[in-house]
Coordinates of C-alpha atoms and ligand atoms in Angstrom, one line a residue:
M1 CA -13.0 -11.0 14.3
I2 CA -13.4 -7.3 15.1
G3 CA -14.7 -5.8 18.3
Y4 CA -16.9 -9.2 19.1
M5 CA -18.6 -8.1 22.3
S6 CA -19.3 -11.3 24.4
G7 CA -21.0 -11.5 27.8
E8 CA -24.3 -10.0 28.1
W9 CA -24.0 -8.0 24.5
W10 CA -27.3 -7.4 24.1
R11 CA -27.2 -4.8 27.5
R12 CA -25.1 -2.4 25.5
A13 CA -25.7 -2.9 22.3
V14 CA -25.9 -0.9 19.2
V15 CA -28.8 -3.4 16.6
Y16 CA -29.5 -1.9 13.3
Q17 CA -32.8 -3.5 12.2
I18 CA -32.8 -4.3 8.5
Y19 CA -36.2 -4.9 6.5
I20 CA -35.3 -7.4 4.4
R21 CA -37.2 -7.1 1.8
S22 CA -35.5 -3.6 1.5
F23 CA -32.9 -3.3 2.9
A24 CA -30.9 -4.6 -0.1
D25 CA -32.1 -6.2 -3.9
G26 CA -28.7 -9.0 -5.0
D27 CA -30.5 -10.8 -7.6
G28 CA -32.1 -7.5 -9.2
D29 CA -36.3 -8.3 -8.9
G30 CA -36.1 -5.2 -6.7
V31 CA -37.1 -6.6 -3.6
G32 CA -34.2 -7.6 -0.8
D33 CA -32.2 -10.2 -0.2
L34 CA -29.6 -12.5 1.0
P35 CA -27.0 -12.0 -1.3
G36 CA -27.7 -7.9 -0.6
I37 CA -27.2 -8.5 2.7
R38 CA -24.2 -10.1 2.1
Q39 CA -22.6 -7.6 0.0
R40 CA -23.7 -4.6 2.1
L41 CA -23.0 -5.7 6.2
P42 CA -18.8 -4.2 5.7
H43 CA -21.4 -0.8 6.0
L44 CA -23.2 -1.4 8.1
R45 CA -19.0 -3.2 10.0
E46 CA -18.0 1.1 8.9
L47 CA -21.3 2.6 10.3
G48 CA -19.9 1.4 13.7
V49 CA -23.5 -1.1 14.8
D50 CA -22.4 -4.0 17.7
A51 CA -25.4 -6.7 15.3
V52 CA -28.3 -7.4 13.1
W53 CA -31.4 -7.7 13.7
I54 CA -33.7 -9.0 10.0
T55 CA -37.1 -9.0 9.9
P56 CA -38.6 -12.9 8.5
W57 CA -37.0 -14.3 5.3
Y58 CA -39.0 -17.7 5.9
P59 CA -40.9 -19.8 3.1
S60 CA -44.6 -16.8 3.0
P61 CA -46.4 -15.3 1.0
M62 CA -45.8 -12.5 2.0
A63 CA -49.6 -11.1 3.1
D64 CA -48.5 -9.0 5.7
G65 CA -45.0 -8.4 4.1
G66 CA -43.2 -12.2 5.7
Y67 CA -45.3 -12.4 9.0
D68 CA -47.1 -14.7 8.0
V69 CA -44.9 -18.0 7.8
A70 CA -45.3 -21.0 6.0
D71 CA -42.2 -23.3 6.4
Y72 CA -40.6 -22.0 10.0
R73 CA -37.1 -23.3 8.7
D74 CA -36.5 -22.6 5.6
I75 CA -35.6 -20.0 3.6
D76 CA -37.8 -17.9 0.4
P77 CA -36.6 -18.4 -2.4
L78 CA -37.6 -14.5 -3.3
F79 CA -34.5 -14.1 -0.2
G80 CA -32.4 -16.6 -1.1
T81 CA -31.9 -20.6 0.5
L82 CA -30.3 -21.4 3.8
A83 CA -27.4 -22.0 2.2
D84 CA -27.1 -18.2 2.3
A85 CA -28.5 -18.2 5.6
E86 CA -26.1 -19.9 6.8
A87 CA -23.5 -18.0 4.8
M88 CA -24.1 -14.5 5.8
I89 CA -24.8 -15.4 9.4
E90 CA -20.8 -16.0 9.3
D91 CA -20.0 -13.4 6.8
A92 CA -21.3 -11.6 9.7
H93 CA -20.0 -13.1 12.3
R94 CA -16.3 -12.6 10.3
L95 CA -17.1 -8.3 10.9
G96 CA -17.8 -8.6 14.6
L97 CA -21.6 -8.6 14.5
K98 CA -24.5 -10.2 15.8
V99 CA -27.8 -12.0 14.0
I100 CA -30.9 -11.9 15.7
I101 CA -33.7 -13.1 13.9
D102 CA -37.8 -12.7 13.8
I103 CA -39.4 -15.8 15.1
V104 CA -43.4 -15.1 14.6
P105 CA -44.8 -17.3 16.7
N106 CA -48.7 -16.0 16.9
H107 CA -49.6 -17.2 14.0
S108 CA -48.5 -18.9 11.4
S109 CA -49.4 -19.0 7.3
D110 CA -52.6 -19.7 5.7
R111 CA -50.0 -21.7 3.5
H112 CA -48.5 -24.0 6.6
P113 CA -49.1 -27.2 5.5
W114 CA -50.2 -27.8 9.0
F115 CA -53.1 -24.8 8.5
R116 CA -54.3 -26.0 5.4
N117 CA -54.7 -29.7 6.8
A118 CA -56.8 -28.6 9.3
L119 CA -58.3 -26.9 6.6
S120 CA -59.7 -29.9 5.5
S121 CA -59.7 -31.9 8.4
R122 CA -62.6 -32.5 11.2
P123 CA -63.8 -29.8 13.8
G124 CA -62.6 -30.8 16.9
S125 CA -59.6 -33.1 14.8
P126 CA -56.2 -32.7 15.8
E127 CA -55.6 -31.2 13.3
R128 CA -58.3 -28.1 14.1
D129 CA -56.1 -28.3 17.4
R130 CA -53.5 -27.2 16.0
Y131 CA -55.2 -23.4 15.5
I132 CA -58.0 -21.1 17.0
F133 CA -61.1 -23.1 16.0
R134 CA -64.5 -21.9 17.2
P135 CA -68.7 -22.7 16.5
G136 CA -69.9 -19.7 14.2
R137 CA -72.5 -18.2 17.0
G138 CA -76.5 -16.8 16.2
P139 CA -78.3 -18.8 13.5
H140 CA -76.3 -22.0 11.2
G141 CA -73.3 -20.9 13.3
A142 CA -73.1 -17.5 11.3
E143 CA -72.5 -15.1 13.4
P144 CA -68.4 -14.4 14.9
P145 CA -67.6 -17.2 18.5
T146 CA -66.5 -13.2 19.7
N147 CA -66.6 -9.8 19.4
W148 CA -62.7 -9.8 19.5
Q149 CA -61.0 -7.4 16.5
S150 CA -58.0 -7.9 13.9
A151 CA -55.1 -5.4 14.1
F152 CA -55.2 -4.9 10.8
G153 CA -59.7 -4.0 10.6
G154 CA -63.0 -5.9 10.3
P155 CA -63.3 -8.8 13.3
A156 CA -60.5 -10.8 14.3
W157 CA -62.7 -14.5 12.9
R158 CA -62.8 -16.2 9.3
R159 CA -65.3 -18.5 8.7
V160 CA -64.0 -21.7 7.2
P161 CA -64.3 -21.9 3.9
S162 CA -67.0 -23.8 1.4
D163 CA -65.2 -23.4 -1.3
R164 CA -62.9 -26.4 -0.4
D165 CA -60.7 -26.6 -4.0
S166 CA -58.1 -24.5 -2.4
A167 CA -57.6 -26.6 0.6
P168 CA -56.9 -31.0 -0.2
A169 CA -57.6 -33.0 2.0
P170 CA -54.8 -35.0 4.1
H171 CA -53.6 -37.1 2.7
G172 CA -55.7 -38.4 -0.1
G173 CA -58.6 -38.8 1.3
T174 CA -62.2 -36.8 0.7
P175 CA -63.0 -34.2 2.8
D176 CA -66.1 -34.3 4.6
R177 CA -67.5 -30.3 2.5
T178 CA -70.2 -30.2 5.7
A179 CA -67.9 -30.6 9.5
V180 CA -64.8 -28.1 7.7
A181 CA -67.2 -25.5 7.2
D182 CA -69.2 -24.4 9.7
E183 CA -65.9 -23.7 12.1
W184 CA -64.7 -19.7 12.3
Y185 CA -60.6 -19.6 12.4
L186 CA -58.6 -17.1 14.7
H187 CA -56.4 -14.2 13.4
L188 CA -55.6 -11.4 15.5
Y189 CA -53.4 -9.6 12.4
A190 CA -54.7 -10.6 9.1
P191 CA -56.6 -13.8 7.5
E192 CA -54.1 -14.9 6.0
Q193 CA -51.9 -15.5 9.7
P194 CA -54.1 -18.0 12.0
D195 CA -53.8 -17.3 14.6
L196 CA -51.5 -20.5 16.8
N197 CA -53.0 -22.6 19.0
W198 CA -50.3 -22.3 22.3
R199 CA -52.5 -25.2 24.5
N200 CA -50.7 -27.7 21.9
P201 CA -48.5 -28.9 23.4
E202 CA -47.5 -30.0 19.5
V203 CA -47.2 -26.2 18.9
V204 CA -44.9 -26.0 22.1
A205 CA -42.6 -28.2 21.3
D206 CA -42.4 -27.4 17.3
F207 CA -41.3 -24.4 18.3
E208 CA -38.5 -25.5 20.6
R209 CA -37.0 -27.4 17.1
T210 CA -37.2 -24.6 15.8
L211 CA -35.7 -22.3 18.2
R212 CA -32.5 -25.0 17.9
F213 CA -32.6 -25.2 14.2
W214 CA -31.7 -21.6 13.7
L215 CA -29.4 -21.6 17.3
D216 CA -28.0 -25.0 15.7
R217 CA -27.5 -22.0 12.6
G218 CA -25.7 -19.7 15.4
V219 CA -27.6 -17.4 15.5
D220 CA -27.5 -15.1 18.1
G221 CA -30.5 -13.7 19.2
L222 CA -34.3 -13.8 18.8
R223 CA -37.2 -11.1 18.1
V224 CA -40.2 -13.0 19.9
D225 CA -43.6 -10.9 17.7
A226 CA -45.9 -9.7 19.2
A227 CA -44.6 -11.6 22.1
T228 CA -48.0 -10.7 24.7
V229 CA -51.2 -12.6 22.4
L230 CA -49.9 -15.9 22.4
C231 CA -52.9 -16.9 24.5
K232 CA -56.3 -16.9 24.3
D233 CA -59.3 -15.8 27.6
P234 CA -60.3 -20.8 27.1
A235 CA -64.4 -19.4 27.5
F236 CA -63.6 -16.8 24.1
P237 CA -65.4 -14.2 26.5
D238 CA -66.4 -10.9 24.1
A239 CA -63.8 -8.1 24.5
P240 CA -65.3 -5.4 27.1
P241 CA -65.3 -2.1 25.1
G242 CA -62.0 -0.3 24.3
A243 CA -60.5 -4.1 24.2
G244 CA -58.6 -2.7 21.7
T245 CA -56.8 -5.0 19.0
A246 CA -53.2 -7.4 18.7
F247 CA -51.7 -3.8 18.5
S248 CA -53.3 -2.0 21.5
Y249 CA -51.5 -1.1 24.8
G250 CA -53.6 -2.9 27.5
G251 CA -54.2 -5.9 29.1
G252 CA -53.4 -8.5 32.2
P253 CA -54.8 -12.2 33.1
D254 CA -58.2 -10.6 32.8
H255 CA -57.3 -9.3 29.0
P256 CA -59.5 -12.2 26.6
F257 CA -55.9 -11.6 24.3
R258 CA -53.0 -9.9 26.0
D259 CA -50.5 -10.5 28.4
R260 CA -52.5 -12.9 30.0
D261 CA -50.3 -15.0 32.8
E262 CA -50.5 -18.2 31.1
I263 CA -48.4 -16.6 28.7
H264 CA -45.3 -16.9 30.4
D265 CA -45.1 -20.4 30.7
V266 CA -44.1 -20.0 27.0
Y267 CA -40.8 -17.8 27.9
R268 CA -39.6 -19.9 30.1
G269 CA -39.1 -23.4 27.9
W270 CA -38.5 -20.9 25.3
R271 CA -35.7 -19.5 27.8
A272 CA -34.5 -22.8 28.8
V273 CA -33.6 -24.0 25.0
V274 CA -31.8 -20.7 25.2
D275 CA -29.9 -21.0 28.1
G276 CA -28.6 -24.6 26.5
Y277 CA -26.7 -22.7 23.5
R278 CA -23.5 -19.3 24.9
D279 CA -24.3 -16.2 24.7
R280 CA -28.2 -16.1 23.0
M281 CA -30.5 -14.0 24.0
L282 CA -34.6 -13.2 24.0
I283 CA -36.0 -10.0 23.1
G284 CA -39.6 -10.2 23.0
E285 CA -42.6 -7.6 20.9
C286 CA -44.5 -6.5 24.3
W287 CA -46.7 -4.2 23.9
V288 CA -47.6 -3.7 27.0
P289 CA -49.0 0.0 29.2
S290 CA -47.1 -0.7 32.2
P291 CA -43.5 -1.1 33.5
E292 CA -45.0 -3.4 36.3
R293 CA -46.4 -5.9 33.9
L294 CA -43.5 -5.6 30.9
A295 CA -41.3 -6.6 33.9
L296 CA -42.6 -9.7 34.7
Y297 CA -41.5 -11.2 30.4
L298 CA -37.8 -10.0 31.9
R299 CA -38.3 -12.3 35.1
P300 CA -34.3 -14.4 35.2
D301 CA -36.6 -17.3 33.9
E302 CA -37.5 -15.1 30.5
M303 CA -36.8 -12.6 28.1
H304 CA -33.3 -11.0 27.9
A305 CA -35.2 -7.7 26.8
A306 CA -38.3 -6.6 26.0
F307 CA -38.3 -3.6 23.2
N308 CA -39.2 -0.1 25.5
F309 CA -41.5 1.6 23.0
Q310 CA -42.3 4.0 25.1
L311 CA -39.4 6.9 23.2
L312 CA -41.2 6.6 20.1
Q313 CA -44.6 7.1 20.9
A314 CA -43.6 10.1 23.3
P315 CA -43.7 14.0 21.8
W316 CA -40.9 16.3 20.8
D317 CA -40.8 17.3 24.5
L318 CA -38.6 17.4 27.2
N319 CA -40.9 17.0 30.6
A320 CA -42.4 14.1 28.5
L321 CA -39.2 12.9 26.7
R322 CA -37.0 13.2 30.1
K323 CA -41.0 10.8 32.1
V324 CA -40.4 8.2 30.2
I325 CA -37.0 7.6 30.2
D326 CA -37.0 7.2 33.4
S327 CA -40.2 5.9 34.4
S328 CA -37.8 2.8 32.0
V329 CA -35.0 2.9 33.7
A330 CA -36.3 2.7 37.1
S331 CA -38.7 -0.5 35.7
M332 CA -36.1 -1.9 33.8
A333 CA -33.2 -1.7 37.3
A334 CA -36.2 -3.1 39.0
V335 CA -36.1 -6.8 37.6
G336 CA -32.0 -6.7 35.9
A337 CA -32.5 -6.0 32.4
P338 CA -31.4 -3.7 30.6
T339 CA -33.6 -0.9 28.5
T340 CA -33.7 -1.4 24.5
W341 CA -34.8 1.9 22.9
V342 CA -35.9 2.9 20.1
L343 CA -37.3 5.6 17.5
S344 CA -38.4 4.1 14.6
N345 CA -39.6 0.8 12.9
H346 CA -41.0 -0.8 10.2
D347 CA -44.2 -0.5 12.1
V348 CA -44.7 3.5 12.7
T349 CA -43.6 6.3 11.5
R350 CA -40.4 7.2 10.9
H351 CA -39.3 9.5 13.4
A352 CA -37.5 12.4 11.2
T353 CA -41.5 13.2 10.3
R354 CA -42.8 12.3 12.9
Y355 CA -40.6 15.0 14.4
A356 CA -41.8 17.1 11.3
R357 CA -45.2 17.8 12.3
L358 CA -46.4 21.0 13.9
D359 CA -47.7 18.8 16.8
T360 CA -46.1 15.8 17.8
T361 CA -48.5 14.0 20.0
G362 CA -50.4 12.8 17.7
G363 CA -50.3 9.4 15.0
G364 CA -47.7 7.7 14.1
V365 CA -46.9 5.9 16.9
A366 CA -48.7 2.5 16.9
P367 CA -48.9 0.4 14.2
G368 CA -51.6 1.4 11.7
D369 CA -51.9 5.1 13.0
R370 CA -50.8 7.0 10.8
A371 CA -50.1 10.7 9.7
G372 CA -51.2 11.4 6.0
P373 CA -49.6 13.4 3.5
D374 CA -52.3 16.7 4.2
T375 CA -50.2 16.3 7.6
P376 CA -48.6 19.9 8.3
L377 CA -44.9 18.9 8.1
D378 CA -41.7 21.1 9.1
P379 CA -38.8 19.0 6.7
P380 CA -36.0 20.2 7.8
T381 CA -36.8 20.4 11.7
G382 CA -37.1 17.5 12.0
L383 CA -34.8 16.3 10.6
R384 CA -33.0 19.2 13.6
R385 CA -34.9 16.4 15.8
A386 CA -33.9 13.0 14.1
R387 CA -30.2 13.7 14.6
A388 CA -30.9 15.6 18.3
A389 CA -32.5 12.5 19.0
A390 CA -30.0 10.0 17.7
L391 CA -27.2 11.7 20.6
L392 CA -30.0 11.5 23.0
M393 CA -30.9 7.6 22.1
L394 CA -27.4 6.6 22.2
A395 CA -26.5 8.1 25.1
L396 CA -29.0 6.6 26.9
P397 CA -27.9 3.7 29.6
G398 CA -28.6 0.2 27.6
S399 CA -29.4 -0.8 24.8
A400 CA -29.8 0.6 21.3
Y401 CA -32.1 -0.6 18.2
V402 CA -31.5 1.4 14.4
Y403 CA -33.8 1.3 11.9
Q404 CA -32.2 0.9 8.7
G405 CA -32.7 4.4 6.9
D406 CA -32.5 6.6 10.3
E407 CA -28.6 6.2 9.9
L408 CA -29.6 8.7 6.3
G409 CA -32.1 10.5 7.4
L410 CA -34.9 9.7 5.1
P411 CA -38.7 11.0 6.0
E412 CA -41.6 8.7 6.4
V413 CA -43.0 8.9 2.1
L414 CA -46.2 10.2 2.5
D415 CA -47.4 10.6 -1.4
L416 CA -46.8 6.7 -2.4
P417 CA -49.3 6.1 -5.4
E418 CA -52.4 3.8 -4.0
S419 CA -51.5 0.9 -7.2
V420 CA -48.5 0.4 -4.7
L421 CA -50.0 -0.2 -1.5
Q422 CA -49.2 -3.6 -0.6
D423 CA -49.7 -3.3 3.5
P424 CA -52.6 -5.2 5.1
I425 CA -54.0 -1.8 6.8
W426 CA -54.5 -0.3 3.3
T427 CA -57.3 -3.9 1.7
R428 CA -58.9 -4.3 5.2
T429 CA -59.2 -1.3 6.7
N430 CA -61.7 -0.7 2.6
H431 CA -58.3 1.3 2.0
E432 CA -59.5 3.9 4.8
E433 CA -55.6 3.6 6.6
R434 CA -52.7 3.7 4.7
G435 CA -50.5 1.5 6.5
R436 CA -46.8 0.6 7.2
D437 CA -45.2 1.4 3.2
G438 CA -44.0 4.4 3.4
C439 CA -41.6 3.6 6.5
R440 CA -40.9 0.0 4.2
V441 CA -38.9 2.1 0.8
P442 CA -36.2 0.6 -0.2
I443 CA -32.9 2.3 1.2
P444 CA -31.0 4.3 -1.4
W445 CA -27.4 3.6 -1.5
E446 CA -25.9 5.2 -3.8
R447 CA -26.5 9.2 -5.9
D448 CA -28.6 7.6 -9.0
G449 CA -29.1 4.3 -11.0
P450 CA -32.5 3.0 -11.8
S451 CA -33.3 2.5 -8.2
F452 CA -30.4 4.1 -6.5
G453 CA -28.3 1.2 -5.7
F454 CA -30.3 -1.1 -3.9
G455 CA -30.2 -3.9 -6.5
P456 CA -29.7 -3.7 -10.6
G457 CA -33.1 -3.6 -11.1
G458 CA -36.6 -2.0 -9.7
S459 CA -37.4 -1.6 -6.6
W460 CA -40.6 -3.3 -4.7
L461 CA -41.6 1.0 -3.4
P462 CA -41.0 3.7 -5.5
Q463 CA -38.1 6.2 -4.1
P464 CA -38.9 9.2 -3.9
A465 CA -37.0 11.1 -6.6
S466 CA -35.1 13.1 -4.1
W467 CA -33.9 9.9 -2.2
G468 CA -30.2 9.9 -4.5
A469 CA -28.9 13.5 -2.3
L470 CA -30.2 11.1 0.8
S471 CA -28.1 8.0 -0.2
R472 CA -25.3 6.6 1.0
A473 CA -22.5 7.5 -0.9
A474 CA -23.9 10.9 -1.2
Q475 CA -23.5 11.3 3.0
T476 CA -20.2 9.5 2.5
G477 CA -17.8 11.4 3.5
V478 CA -19.3 15.7 4.0
R479 CA -19.0 16.8 6.7
G480 CA -22.4 17.6 9.4
S481 CA -24.3 14.8 7.1
T482 CA -26.9 12.7 9.1
L483 CA -25.3 9.5 8.0
E484 CA -21.2 10.5 9.0
L485 CA -23.2 12.2 12.4
Y486 CA -24.7 8.2 13.4
R487 CA -20.9 7.1 11.8
A488 CA -19.0 9.7 14.5
A489 CA -21.6 9.3 17.4
L490 CA -21.3 5.2 17.3
A491 CA -17.2 5.5 17.5
I492 CA -17.4 7.2 20.5
R493 CA -19.9 5.1 22.1
R494 CA -17.8 2.1 21.3
E495 CA -15.2 4.0 22.8
H496 CA -16.0 5.4 25.9
P497 CA -16.3 4.0 29.2
A498 CA -19.5 5.5 30.3
L499 CA -21.5 5.0 27.3
G500 CA -23.7 1.7 26.7
D501 CA -25.0 -0.2 29.8
G502 CA -25.0 1.5 33.2
G503 CA -25.9 4.4 35.6
M504 CA -27.0 8.0 34.4
R505 CA -28.5 11.0 35.9
W506 CA -30.1 14.7 35.7
H507 CA -28.6 17.2 35.4
D508 CA -29.6 20.8 36.6
G509 CA -29.2 23.2 33.0
E510 CA -30.4 26.7 31.2
P511 CA -34.1 27.0 30.6
G512 CA -35.4 24.4 28.0
T513 CA -32.4 21.6 28.2
L514 CA -33.0 18.1 29.1
V515 CA -28.2 17.5 30.4
L516 CA -27.9 14.1 31.0
G517 CA -25.2 12.5 33.0
R518 CA -22.8 9.6 32.5
E519 CA -20.0 9.0 34.5
P520 CA -16.8 8.7 33.9
G521 CA -17.1 12.3 32.6
F522 CA -19.4 12.4 29.5
R523 CA -22.9 15.0 29.7
C524 CA -25.8 14.5 26.7
V525 CA -27.9 18.9 26.5
V526 CA -30.1 18.9 24.3
N527 CA -32.0 21.9 23.7
F528 CA -36.0 21.7 23.4
G529 CA -36.6 25.6 24.0
P530 CA -37.3 28.4 21.4
A531 CA -33.6 29.8 21.9
T532 CA -30.0 29.4 21.6
V533 CA -28.7 28.9 24.8
P534 CA -25.3 28.1 26.6
L535 CA -24.0 24.3 26.4
P536 CA -23.3 23.6 30.3
V537 CA -19.7 23.7 32.1
H538 CA -17.5 21.2 29.8
D539 CA -13.3 20.8 29.5
R540 CA -14.4 19.8 25.4
V541 CA -16.6 18.4 22.7
L542 CA -17.5 15.3 21.6
L543 CA -20.0 15.5 19.2
T544 CA -23.1 17.9 18.4
S545 CA -25.1 16.9 16.8
D546 CA -25.6 20.4 14.7
P547 CA -22.9 23.3 14.4
L548 CA -22.6 25.3 17.8
T549 CA -23.1 29.1 17.2
G550 CA -21.3 31.9 18.3
A551 CA -19.3 31.3 21.5
A552 CA -20.4 27.6 22.4
E553 CA -24.6 27.7 22.1
L554 CA -26.4 25.4 21.7
P555 CA -29.5 26.2 19.2
P556 CA -33.2 25.1 19.3
D557 CA -33.3 21.2 18.2
T558 CA -29.7 20.4 19.2
A559 CA -28.1 17.9 21.1
A560 CA -23.9 17.7 22.3
W561 CA -22.4 15.6 23.8
L562 CA -19.3 16.7 26.1
A563 CA -16.9 15.5 28.0
T564 CA -17.0 16.8 31.7
Ligands
NOJ1 C1 -45.9 -7.3 14.9 C2 -44.5 -7.4 13.3 O1 -43.7 -5.9 13.6 C3 -45.8 -6.5 12.0 O2 -44.4 -6.0 10.2 C4 -46.5 -7.5 11.8 O3 -47.5 -7.0 11.3 C5 -47.1 -8.1 13.3 N1 -47.0 -8.0 14.6 C6 -47.5 -9.1 12.8 O4 -46.7 -10.4 12.7

């Protein structure tokens, strides 16, 4: 095995996020799959990452790109077979890569057998108790049980359809139409994603079985989707004004569905399962604003790590970035957890585009909150900043998550034709929000071909014609390309004793610069100002995000790694 990380690897690993539908297509149907991942894994090894996180691969009607799971212990035929998954895990391990998979506990698909049975069972039945069914309010129960809003737009409740044809009664019986039709079910996301009832011991036990199923197959980590919204106030009160949705920040013990205290019992149970295996980890998708609330998920008997979205949400601004770095490092240090830096993922506008905005303070940093094609952009500046941000992120203490395509400098695709949009946000907002497809466009691997080497066929979302020039093939071996910048940075990060887990401190620098020190002997300097500045005192320049000018001068929107 090559360079395989052991010990608490999640404290320092660089994890590459594979959005499976868009990474590599092995069979030519236009959708990424496991054979595609297997073919391309050596690229990730060469790139120099330590682990991959693969978004949901389970059987799913794909109402939310696979985050609507119909069977937690199998693979969707679109992506391959269970045997393909096992072979992929083996390949990854042979290449020295850890594998993190996505677990989606808040909701299942409406096609999950449990939900089909729930629909055709009576109110109050054990089948319905696995989900959250409630009577409606108002005359004939025609109003939703609460005012809660779905993250994708519209109310978070749907009335049980009175047309029973699509949901046969369990055990072949005849459904009682009156009884089955009168309740509403909760869906904090799309109606095709009914929320599970985490007060039901059968739900708790079944997920623990799922965890073991995948841990037994060798996965090294579990990314917990929507980790803060599993528990709901049993009194089902209306949400106060400004309470937001499952995608919003905030919560706490009094919020009707976000970040409630009972949730921690779930993760204590999960930690006990994971602790039965060696070197495995849980990482939570926790959109909570306060470091104190985030830290609760990282107590020694809960998760090992949680995504820190602060960096991703900050504008390209020295003071803002310094503040989020300080508060993130301090809050995680207080509970002994690693920081986990993220610049982009499959839910937010790609950072090469966020930073290309004339004003980087707004939009695209929360799912569903996107910029349209009319936003004024300066793409070359966006790419310069994205490259500098990569060096800053990879120099910070802790672990870093790289979203597929970041290493190619891919921008958001802002002009996808409306006819191809698939994100439920598009339909649920009555076509007001275009949704997240623009950051999910399939990866260009080759300069040309029908899908730039994504697969032997087309691609489920059209790639811009200009993407051949951004492909892996076009950037390989090209001095100064974004791909070579990432490769060089990851190679240095692997070898340098100061990088990865550990401490950091700020040093004084030229006005407009951030100078981050790691010991022994490492500095990262980033120039946010409008003028070129001299580099701080150093022994050797290890790497720069763009060329220096004159006698070792750092241009605007550029970062340098220095040996001191
Ligand atoms: C967070 C995932 O990242 C997002 O893609 C998904 O839509 C929601 N959770 C619901 O599962």
